[in-house]
Structure formats: structure tokens, C-alpha cells
Amino acid sequence: MKVTVVGAGNVGATVANVIALKGFASELVLLDIKEGVSEGKAMDMMQTSHMMNFDTTIVGCTNDYSKTADSSVVVITSGIPRKPGMTREQLIGTNAGIVKSVVDQVLQYSPNAIFVIISNPMDTMTYLALKASGVPKNRIIGMGGMLDSSRFRYYLSQALGCTPTDVDGMVIGGHGDKTMIPLARFATYKGIPVSQLLDKETIDKVVADTMVGGATLTGLLGTSAWYAPGAAGATVVEAIVTDAKKLIPCCAYLEGEYGETDVCVGVPVVLGKNGIEKIVDVKLNEEEQKLFDASVAAVRTMNAALADVLK
Ligand SMILES: NC(=O)C1=CN([C@@H]2O[C@H](COP(=O)(O)OP(=O)(O)OC[C@H]3O[C@@H](n4cnc5c(N)ncnc54)[C@H](O)[C@@H]3O)[C@@H](O)[C@H]2O)C=CC1
Ligand SMILES: O=C([O-])CC(=O)C(=O)O
């Protein structure tokens, strides 16, 4: 299957590299507007193929959408990242125009593509991609929850003194410093509820650290993170391309689920060859539902800023 990644910066190049290493795509196209960068990164990755044992053909191109024709999945990472002290929401002014123009151009050559939106503010960019394109809702997926859940598992493992692979946990809601909802009530260590192993104060700190996980890395790196975001993007693509029916929290368009309509926000979904094949409506308790409603309200406020782009 052919996969395209638009934006060959930190996140896009990492998504591409992890997809190649995983070996599930036959062809991978990397596209950027910066002359030569995609071509150079594609060539550099291809020169690792015999060492890393993958057979994916990676092609780089400078803004040539004909090379992306007939892609099954298109990942959008184009746009600016935040700098220390900024919120993701502050990127909307620049990124909305970029994301809309990329979606339009992709559709000219891949009318049946499934989109995975990564550019920030991701929930609003996902809503924009859906509204601007008219593509059915199952084919527009925002990536945030996979990454946030992975960070949640990491912080839980640090608190438990174990490996993150022994921990399960999910983050829903918006992909923002204040809108994320790590579902501590459902988090487990090898099936044991973490509430039996960690005190409330420790769990509260894990939740707070998870919510600002991206901001913490931005403070350390001077730009936002890419290894975990890249791996998370590739994991979402893998579930679609391999028709894996995996349950992964993703940003999805809601039409009544969780009591919300006309908004894209993070919820657990089943991913397969049709993109979002099912939204799993988890029974939230009163406190979690309140957090979810507040998260959706914040995302809606952000979406209102799209009025001009969507005209
Ligand atoms: N949803 C999520 O979980 C995450 C989202 N992000 C977001 O992903 C985006 C990319 O981040 P980075 O890769 O770190 O930034 P970056 O600056 O390293 O790369 C962005 C790339 O997009 C390219 N670009 C800009 N306009 C373009 C256009 N019209 N067409 C094609 N390419 C274009 C740039 O030339 C650049 O190479 C940011 O908006 C960031 O906030 C980052 C991490 C996680
Ligand atoms: O923090 C950022 O701006 C980038 C991002 O979405 C993340 O790493 O979670």
C-alpha cells in the first residue's frame, strides 16, 4: 500500500522512518515545500534499508502532488511547531491555511485517501480537514490520543518503577495542555488497577505531567517533540494499512457519541482499512464527563476561529 507523508520536518520524517522500519507499506512518499529536503531525507532513509531490513520504496519530492497519486493513507504534518512558552492553539493562524491547501491538493490525486492529521492545534485542524473537504468522517483521523496515552504510560511506569510496556492507560479529550483527559480510573499495571498501587497524590501528578507532556519537551528541546509523535503517527497508519481493528484513542468527528455533535475530539476508536470503523462509547463517571464537556467546549471555541478559512 502507498502512504504519503506531507511535511518532512521533525515529525514527518520520523513518521516516514518508523513506517519504513515497520515494513508494512510498499511505497512511501515524503513531500515538503522546502526544495530538496524530502528528496534528501528519502535518500538518506533508503540508504539504511539493507541494514534495517526493510523493502519499502521511499520517494521524496518538492511540492509535487502527482507523486502522491493513489495513496491509501496521507499523513499531514506540515505547519509550524510551537516554541517554549507557546500553546498549540497559537499555531492556528499559520497552520489552518497550510492544512487546508494540503488537503485540497492531496484530494486532486488521491480522492479516496484516508487522512491522518498531526499538525497543531490538531483537533481543530482535523475539524478543518473534514469540513473543508467533505470527505466522509471515517476517513479523517486526528493523531493525538495515541501519543498522549503513550506519555501517560511512560509517567505511570516511572511512578510504578516498571517498564511502560506493562502499563495500559488511555487519554481522551482534546490534544491541548488543558483539554487532555488521562483516564486514571481505567489505567492498569498488568491488569491491576493503578489505584491499588499508587496513592492519589502520585496519580494526580502523573495526570498533570501527562497533560503538559508536550510542553515539557518543548521547553527542553526549544521546539516540540518528534520521536514519540512520529512513532504514534506511524502506529495509527499501521493499524489502518494492516486492517488491524486496533482500539486507539484518536480525534474523531462526533455525532451524538459522548453527548456531543459537530466536533472532532479524542475518543477511543477502532481503526481498520476503512479508517475509523467504530467509536467506542466508554461510560464515563460524572467527573470524567464534566472534564470531557469542558474539553469539547474549549475545542469548539478554537474551531470558531476557522470561520474565515472555511468561507
Ligand atoms: N498531533 C500531535 O500529537 C503532534 C503535532 N505536532 C505538530 O506537527 C507539526 C509539525 O511539527 P514539526 O515536524 O516538529 O515541525 P517542522 O518545522 O520540523 O516541520 C514542518 C515541515 O512542514 C513543512 N511545510 C510547511 N508548509 C508546508 C506546505 N504548505 N506543504 C508541505 N510542507 C510544508 C515545512 O517546510 C517543514 O519542513 C506542528 O504543527 C506541530 O505542532 C507535533 C508533535 C505532535
Ligand atoms: O507539544 C507540542 O506542541 C507538540 C505536540 O502536540 C506534542 O508533542 O504533544
XYZ file of C-alpha atoms and ligand atoms in Angstrom:
364
model
C 0.000 0.000 0.000
C 1.109 3.527 -0.739
C 1.398 6.065 2.069
C 2.201 9.785 1.745
C 3.596 11.976 4.493
C 3.237 15.717 3.901
C 5.809 17.799 5.796
C 9.333 16.364 6.003
C 10.328 18.176 9.187
C 10.978 16.588 12.570
C 7.641 14.811 12.905
C 7.016 13.975 9.226
C 10.470 12.491 8.685
C 10.137 10.428 11.865
C 6.683 9.149 10.850
C 8.194 8.154 7.494
C 11.222 6.499 9.074
C 9.148 4.473 11.548
C 6.715 3.412 8.783
C 9.659 2.186 6.712
C 11.169 0.346 9.710
C 7.833 -1.329 10.429
C 7.808 -2.579 6.832
C 4.025 -2.568 6.169
C 3.960 -0.049 3.268
C 5.115 -0.855 -0.254
C 5.699 2.797 -1.189
C 6.172 5.886 0.930
C 6.159 9.411 -0.484
C 7.569 12.285 1.531
C 6.556 15.768 0.357
C 7.652 19.209 1.575
C 7.757 22.719 0.143
C 11.436 23.137 1.043
C 13.437 22.419 -2.112
C 15.388 19.163 -1.879
C 14.697 18.351 1.777
C 12.248 15.498 1.136
C 14.438 14.102 -1.618
C 17.463 14.201 0.699
C 15.674 12.622 3.676
C 14.129 9.920 1.462
C 17.539 9.060 0.004
C 19.134 9.040 3.470
C 16.432 6.640 4.762
C 16.734 4.383 1.692
C 20.437 4.071 2.437
C 19.505 2.417 5.778
C 17.267 -0.206 4.142
C 19.705 -3.098 3.915
C 20.907 -2.512 7.498
C 17.397 -2.135 8.882
C 15.984 -4.840 6.628
C 13.002 -3.076 5.019
C 11.792 -3.125 1.418
C 9.582 -0.021 1.384
C 10.435 2.314 -1.503
C 10.764 5.848 -0.146
C 10.376 8.721 -2.616
C 10.969 12.376 -1.762
C 9.524 15.322 -3.698
C 9.286 19.093 -3.510
C 5.606 20.067 -3.612
C 4.807 17.685 -6.491
C 1.450 16.139 -5.632
C 1.407 13.980 -8.782
C 3.972 11.789 -6.985
C 1.432 11.163 -4.208
C -1.246 9.823 -6.608
C -3.363 6.927 -5.375
C -2.112 6.988 -1.809
C -4.228 4.903 0.556
C -3.246 6.940 3.613
C -1.955 10.531 3.775
C -0.388 11.896 6.945
C -0.350 15.680 7.332
C 2.439 17.112 9.472
C 3.005 20.340 7.515
C 2.946 23.544 9.514
C 4.846 25.289 12.258
C 5.569 23.760 15.663
C 5.347 25.741 18.914
C 8.283 27.250 20.755
C 8.735 27.229 24.552
C 6.032 29.270 26.295
C 3.529 28.948 23.446
C 0.330 26.905 23.356
C -0.594 24.666 20.427
C -3.648 26.876 19.880
C -1.404 29.828 18.975
C -0.368 27.982 15.791
C -3.806 28.139 14.212
C -3.256 31.378 12.273
C -0.417 29.869 10.227
C -1.360 26.193 10.176
C -5.029 26.438 9.148
C -4.162 27.819 5.697
C -1.388 25.252 5.225
C -3.537 22.276 6.235
C -6.452 23.346 4.035
C -4.277 23.846 0.950
C -2.540 20.491 1.524
C -5.860 18.612 1.867
C -7.162 20.233 -1.366
C -4.037 19.268 -3.310
C -3.897 15.705 -1.939
C -7.518 15.078 -2.963
C -6.792 16.001 -6.588
C -4.571 12.915 -6.860
C -5.873 10.611 -4.084
C -9.647 11.139 -3.878
C -10.115 8.022 -1.734
C -7.315 8.624 0.738
C -7.671 8.255 4.487
C -6.170 11.300 6.235
C -4.201 11.266 9.472
C -3.894 14.824 10.731
C -0.993 15.676 13.034
C -0.466 19.438 12.527
C -1.496 21.537 15.545
C -3.827 22.580 17.016
C -4.687 19.032 15.969
C -8.377 18.790 16.985
C -9.177 21.989 15.106
C -7.034 21.007 12.105
C -8.911 17.683 11.957
C -12.261 19.513 12.005
C -10.966 21.855 9.300
C -9.841 18.939 7.103
C -13.288 17.357 7.446
C -15.321 20.496 6.824
C -13.146 21.845 4.008
C -13.006 18.564 2.087
C -16.379 16.906 2.518
C -14.515 13.597 2.910
C -16.584 11.082 4.950
C -15.883 11.224 8.693
C -14.378 7.721 8.874
C -11.540 8.889 6.610
C -10.456 11.910 8.683
C -8.494 10.914 11.775
C -6.572 13.172 14.129
C -3.480 11.805 15.878
C -3.045 12.954 19.465
C -4.512 10.343 21.796
C -2.016 7.656 20.762
C 0.836 9.969 21.734
C -0.790 11.272 24.911
C -1.632 7.718 26.021
C 1.958 6.683 25.417
C 3.175 9.562 27.586
C 0.601 8.581 30.246
C 2.011 5.032 30.238
C 5.542 6.408 30.489
C 4.759 8.595 33.520
C 2.811 5.741 35.143
C 5.753 3.389 34.610
C 8.112 5.919 36.176
C 5.854 6.095 39.249
C 5.461 2.305 39.413
C 9.132 1.577 38.705
C 8.279 -0.747 35.804
C 8.523 -0.874 32.011
C 5.946 1.162 30.060
C 5.017 -1.981 28.096
C 3.497 -3.493 31.269
C 1.202 -0.492 31.728
C -2.090 0.258 29.997
C -3.758 3.651 30.018
C -5.749 5.894 27.757
C -6.061 9.642 27.254
C -9.173 11.124 25.652
C -10.416 14.691 25.073
C -8.625 17.478 23.237
C -4.897 17.391 22.468
C -4.172 20.517 24.494
C -2.279 21.259 27.721
C -5.607 21.876 29.500
C -8.011 19.735 27.471
C -6.436 16.274 27.740
C -8.140 13.735 29.984
C -5.894 10.884 31.163
C -8.387 8.243 32.347
C -6.635 7.193 35.568
C -9.651 5.136 36.695
C -9.074 2.692 33.812
C -5.248 2.578 33.963
C -3.717 -0.773 34.860
C -0.374 -2.438 35.590
C -0.644 -5.945 34.115
C -4.399 -5.811 34.704
C -4.128 -4.438 38.262
C -5.823 -1.014 38.642
C -3.039 1.503 39.333
C -5.204 2.948 42.130
C -4.306 -0.208 44.142
C -0.585 0.505 43.743
C -0.211 4.292 43.742
C -1.640 6.885 46.144
C -3.955 9.660 44.917
C -1.272 12.331 45.101
C 1.062 10.288 42.864
C -1.714 9.552 40.356
C -2.686 13.230 40.277
C 0.927 14.144 39.494
C 1.105 11.535 36.708
C -2.078 13.014 35.220
C -0.753 16.589 35.454
C 2.644 15.609 33.948
C 0.906 13.782 31.087
C -1.230 16.811 30.249
C 1.813 19.054 29.860
C 3.983 16.297 28.372
C 4.347 18.145 25.065
C 5.077 21.486 26.758
C 7.749 19.874 28.961
C 9.563 18.515 25.899
C 9.169 21.817 24.051
C 10.861 23.537 26.999
C 13.754 21.068 26.874
C 14.160 20.927 23.089
C 13.345 24.515 22.045
C 10.817 23.086 19.547
C 8.207 20.389 20.009
C 8.929 16.671 20.216
C 9.191 14.227 17.307
C 10.275 10.706 18.303
C 7.099 9.741 20.177
C 4.839 11.827 17.880
C 6.446 10.145 14.853
C 6.051 6.657 16.316
C 2.455 7.450 17.291
C 1.622 8.662 13.764
C 3.180 5.537 12.238
C 1.269 3.304 14.678
C -2.039 4.870 13.622
C -1.151 4.387 9.929
C -0.110 0.779 10.586
C -3.481 -0.037 12.185
C -5.243 1.290 9.054
C -2.970 -0.249 6.425
C -2.897 -3.674 8.093
C -6.657 -3.542 8.843
C -5.724 -4.364 12.441
C -9.024 -3.344 14.150
C -6.946 -1.831 16.970
C -8.567 0.267 19.680
C -6.640 3.542 19.724
C -7.743 6.934 21.063
C -7.926 9.258 18.055
C -9.554 12.555 17.228
C -12.868 11.681 15.550
C -15.964 13.546 14.395
C -18.751 13.013 16.922
C -22.416 12.798 16.035
C -24.038 12.059 19.373
C -21.302 9.924 20.929
C -20.344 11.132 24.413
C -23.324 13.508 24.181
C -21.554 15.751 21.613
C -22.126 16.665 17.973
C -20.281 18.566 15.252
C -16.852 18.477 16.854
C -13.657 16.459 16.353
C -12.098 15.349 19.639
C -10.169 12.425 21.117
C -12.167 9.258 21.857
C -11.345 5.542 21.649
C -11.882 4.283 18.103
C -11.371 1.021 16.244
C -9.019 1.517 13.290
C -9.041 -0.669 10.196
C -8.915 -0.482 6.392
C -11.867 1.947 6.363
C -10.201 4.309 8.817
C -12.403 4.877 11.861
C -14.619 1.773 11.862
C -16.229 2.320 15.253
C -16.278 4.848 18.074
C -16.303 3.119 21.442
C -18.607 4.990 23.786
C -16.988 4.453 27.220
C -19.293 5.003 30.188
C -17.672 7.978 31.903
C -18.466 8.852 35.512
C -19.819 12.272 36.384
C -16.409 13.836 36.992
C -14.930 12.450 33.751
C -17.966 13.557 31.728
C -17.619 17.063 33.180
C -13.971 17.166 32.093
C -14.967 15.858 28.661
C -17.663 18.517 28.249
C -15.218 21.272 29.245
C -12.605 19.878 26.850
C -15.104 19.845 23.978
C -16.193 23.401 24.824
C -12.572 24.577 24.563
C -12.086 22.791 21.229
C -15.325 24.340 19.917
C -14.096 27.820 20.864
C -10.942 27.144 18.851
C -12.952 25.828 15.895
C -14.836 29.129 15.772
C -11.585 30.733 14.612
C -11.886 28.738 11.361
C -14.795 30.821 10.074
C -12.591 32.731 7.593
C -10.700 29.690 6.255
C -13.931 27.739 5.803
C -15.696 30.520 3.838
N -0.691 15.919 16.943
C 0.400 15.698 17.634
O 0.416 14.841 18.527
C 1.648 16.458 17.338
C 1.617 17.517 16.472
N 2.753 18.200 16.148
C 2.620 19.261 15.180
O 3.140 18.783 13.919
C 3.544 19.910 13.125
C 4.943 19.662 12.570
O 5.891 19.681 13.600
P 7.450 19.504 13.270
O 7.621 18.409 12.310
O 8.159 19.464 14.564
O 7.768 20.880 12.536
P 8.950 21.167 11.492
O 9.094 22.630 11.392
O 10.144 20.349 11.855
O 8.377 20.568 10.122
C 7.267 21.103 9.483
C 7.505 20.947 7.995
O 6.325 21.363 7.289
C 6.771 21.925 6.082
N 5.709 22.706 5.455
C 5.249 23.943 5.777
N 4.277 24.317 4.934
C 4.104 23.305 4.059
C 3.233 23.095 2.958
N 2.343 24.003 2.587
N 3.336 21.935 2.283
C 4.238 20.983 2.636
N 5.098 21.130 3.676
C 5.021 22.280 4.373
C 7.974 22.759 6.471
O 8.777 23.088 5.340
C 8.657 21.828 7.455
O 9.631 21.004 6.835
C 3.433 21.119 14.048
O 2.228 21.829 13.791
C 3.406 20.509 15.442
O 2.798 21.344 16.380
C 3.958 17.863 16.683
C 4.047 16.819 17.571
C 2.899 16.044 17.990
O 3.674 19.933 22.218
C 3.526 20.250 21.033
O 3.330 21.400 20.629
C 3.593 19.170 20.003
C 2.609 18.144 20.380
O 1.442 18.243 20.085
C 3.062 17.134 21.344
O 4.264 16.811 21.402
O 2.191 16.641 22.067
